[in-house]
mmCIF file of C-alpha atoms in Angstrom:
data_model
loop_
_atom_site.group_PDB
_atom_site.id
_atom_site.type_symbol
_atom_site.label_atom_id
_atom_site.label_comp_id
_atom_site.label_asym_id
_atom_site.label_seq_id
_atom_site.Cartn_x
_atom_site.Cartn_y
_atom_site.Cartn_z
ATOM 1 C CA MET A 53 -2.389 -38.028 7.095
ATOM 2 C CA ALA A 54 -4.032 -37.305 3.633
ATOM 3 C CA LYS A 55 -2.384 -38.864 0.503
ATOM 4 C CA TRP A 56 -0.782 -36.297 -1.884
ATOM 5 C CA THR A 57 -2.011 -36.452 -5.385
ATOM 6 C CA PRO A 58 -0.296 -34.411 -8.228
ATOM 7 C CA LYS A 59 -2.625 -31.909 -9.779
ATOM 8 C CA HIS A 60 -0.775 -32.089 -13.431
ATOM 9 C CA GLU A 61 1.418 -34.512 -15.258
ATOM 10 C CA ALA A 62 5.069 -34.283 -14.771
ATOM 11 C CA PRO A 63 6.871 -32.658 -17.604
ATOM 12 C CA GLU A 64 8.945 -34.599 -20.110
ATOM 13 C CA PRO A 65 12.665 -35.030 -19.062
ATOM 14 C CA LEU A 66 15.012 -32.689 -20.789
ATOM 15 C CA GLU A 67 17.470 -34.507 -23.242
ATOM 16 C CA GLY A 68 20.809 -33.145 -23.618
ATOM 17 C CA PRO A 69 24.350 -34.211 -24.468
ATOM 18 C CA VAL A 70 24.554 -36.666 -21.649
ATOM 19 C CA VAL A 71 27.358 -38.808 -22.835
ATOM 20 C CA PRO A 72 29.837 -35.779 -23.085
ATOM 21 C CA VAL A 73 28.704 -34.545 -19.696
ATOM 22 C CA ILE A 74 29.447 -37.919 -18.101
ATOM 23 C CA THR A 75 32.677 -38.392 -19.847
ATOM 24 C CA GLY A 76 33.832 -34.836 -18.601
ATOM 25 C CA GLY A 77 32.797 -35.648 -14.999
ATOM 26 C CA THR A 78 34.830 -38.951 -15.194
ATOM 27 C CA ILE A 79 37.889 -37.109 -16.572
ATOM 28 C CA ILE A 80 37.556 -34.660 -13.655
ATOM 29 C CA TRP A 81 37.435 -37.502 -11.171
ATOM 30 C CA PHE A 82 40.585 -39.156 -12.666
ATOM 31 C CA VAL A 83 42.337 -35.842 -12.791
ATOM 32 C CA LEU A 84 41.619 -35.188 -9.207
ATOM 33 C CA PHE A 85 42.991 -38.524 -8.075
ATOM 34 C CA LEU A 86 46.166 -38.027 -10.050
ATOM 35 C CA VAL A 87 46.686 -34.490 -8.544
ATOM 36 C CA GLN A 88 46.131 -36.098 -5.084
ATOM 37 C CA LEU A 89 48.439 -39.033 -5.583
ATOM 38 C CA PRO A 90 51.589 -37.250 -4.833
ATOM 39 C CA PHE A 91 50.252 -36.241 -1.494
ATOM 40 C CA TYR A 92 49.425 -39.781 -0.421
ATOM 41 C CA GLY A 93 51.618 -39.422 2.747
ATOM 42 C CA TRP A 94 50.112 -36.374 3.942
ATOM 43 C CA PHE A 95 46.580 -37.643 3.311
ATOM 44 C CA ASP A 96 47.508 -40.786 5.235
ATOM 45 C CA ASP A 97 49.170 -38.940 8.188
ATOM 46 C CA HIS A 98 46.054 -36.644 8.657
ATOM 47 C CA GLY A 99 43.307 -39.239 8.164
ATOM 48 C CA HIS A 100 42.173 -37.970 4.813
ATOM 49 C CA LEU A 101 43.195 -41.009 2.731
ATOM 50 C CA TRP A 102 39.591 -41.533 1.801
ATOM 51 C CA TRP A 103 39.675 -38.468 -0.362
ATOM 52 C CA LEU A 104 42.102 -40.258 -2.666
ATOM 53 C CA TRP A 105 39.870 -43.257 -2.924
ATOM 54 C CA THR A 106 36.760 -41.381 -3.456
ATOM 55 C CA CYS A 107 38.228 -39.900 -6.469
ATOM 56 C CA LEU A 108 39.362 -43.134 -7.781
ATOM 57 C CA ALA A 109 35.827 -44.610 -7.165
ATOM 58 C CA GLY A 110 34.284 -41.838 -8.842
ATOM 59 C CA GLY A 111 36.209 -42.225 -12.018
ATOM 60 C CA ALA A 112 35.799 -45.960 -11.939
ATOM 61 C CA LEU A 113 31.943 -45.504 -11.665
ATOM 62 C CA GLY A 114 32.266 -42.831 -14.256
ATOM 63 C CA LEU A 115 33.548 -45.459 -16.635
ATOM 64 C CA LEU A 116 30.477 -47.484 -15.999
ATOM 65 C CA GLY A 117 28.305 -44.453 -16.305
ATOM 66 C CA ILE A 118 29.815 -43.567 -19.782
ATOM 67 C CA GLN A 119 28.969 -47.343 -20.760
ATOM 68 C CA ILE A 120 25.465 -46.933 -19.671
ATOM 69 C CA THR A 121 24.717 -43.649 -21.341
ATOM 70 C CA ARG A 122 26.264 -44.779 -24.526
ATOM 71 C CA SER A 123 24.052 -47.797 -24.587
ATOM 72 C CA ARG A 124 20.906 -45.775 -23.771
ATOM 73 C CA ASP A 125 21.741 -43.228 -26.217
ATOM 74 C CA ALA A 126 22.034 -45.934 -28.812
ATOM 75 C CA ALA A 127 18.824 -47.490 -27.790
ATOM 76 C CA ILE A 128 17.044 -44.116 -28.139
ATOM 77 C CA LYS A 129 18.344 -43.791 -31.638
ATOM 78 C CA ARG A 130 17.253 -47.132 -32.586
ATOM 79 C CA ALA A 131 13.726 -46.592 -31.289
ATOM 80 C CA GLU A 132 13.530 -43.391 -33.028
ATOM 81 C CA ALA A 133 14.627 -45.079 -36.234
ATOM 82 C CA ALA A 134 12.007 -47.828 -35.810
ATOM 83 C CA ALA A 135 9.396 -45.372 -35.146
ATOM 84 C CA GLN A 136 10.205 -43.626 -38.389
ATOM 85 C CA ALA A 137 10.273 -46.907 -40.383
ATOM 86 C CA GLU A 138 6.822 -47.980 -39.032
ATOM 87 C CA ARG A 139 5.229 -44.529 -39.807
ATOM 88 C CA PRO A 140 3.199 -44.952 -43.038
ATOM 89 C CA GLN A 141 4.532 -42.845 -45.905
ATOM 90 C CA GLU A 142 2.253 -40.304 -47.112
ATOM 91 C CA PRO A 143 1.665 -40.530 -50.955
ATOM 92 C CA GLU A 144 2.864 -37.746 -53.001
ATOM 93 C CA GLN A 145 -0.148 -35.617 -54.101
ATOM 94 C CA ALA A 146 -0.381 -34.348 -57.595
ATOM 95 C CA PRO A 147 0.155 -30.625 -58.085
ATOM 96 C CA ALA A 148 -3.235 -28.716 -58.244
ATOM 97 C CA GLU A 149 -3.708 -27.200 -61.552
#
């Protein structure tokens, strides 16, 4: 079996509004949990109780995801600010007469 090698470099990852997307997804998981909570007995009777706990777990993991993406966002901004500060300032040129 031959080893596959890429023919070109992978493109840069797309950066977007990651924190709002993760926050929205987390809210959806918690809303789904709350909507299903009144039907706890039905889910238990029909063997679908795991649906309820899946929504709760999704919301809890979403909270962790929000924290991670906020930290990542802050680190990216700090790195960009440090890169800006390290760049040599170009001296102003006198206007040509």
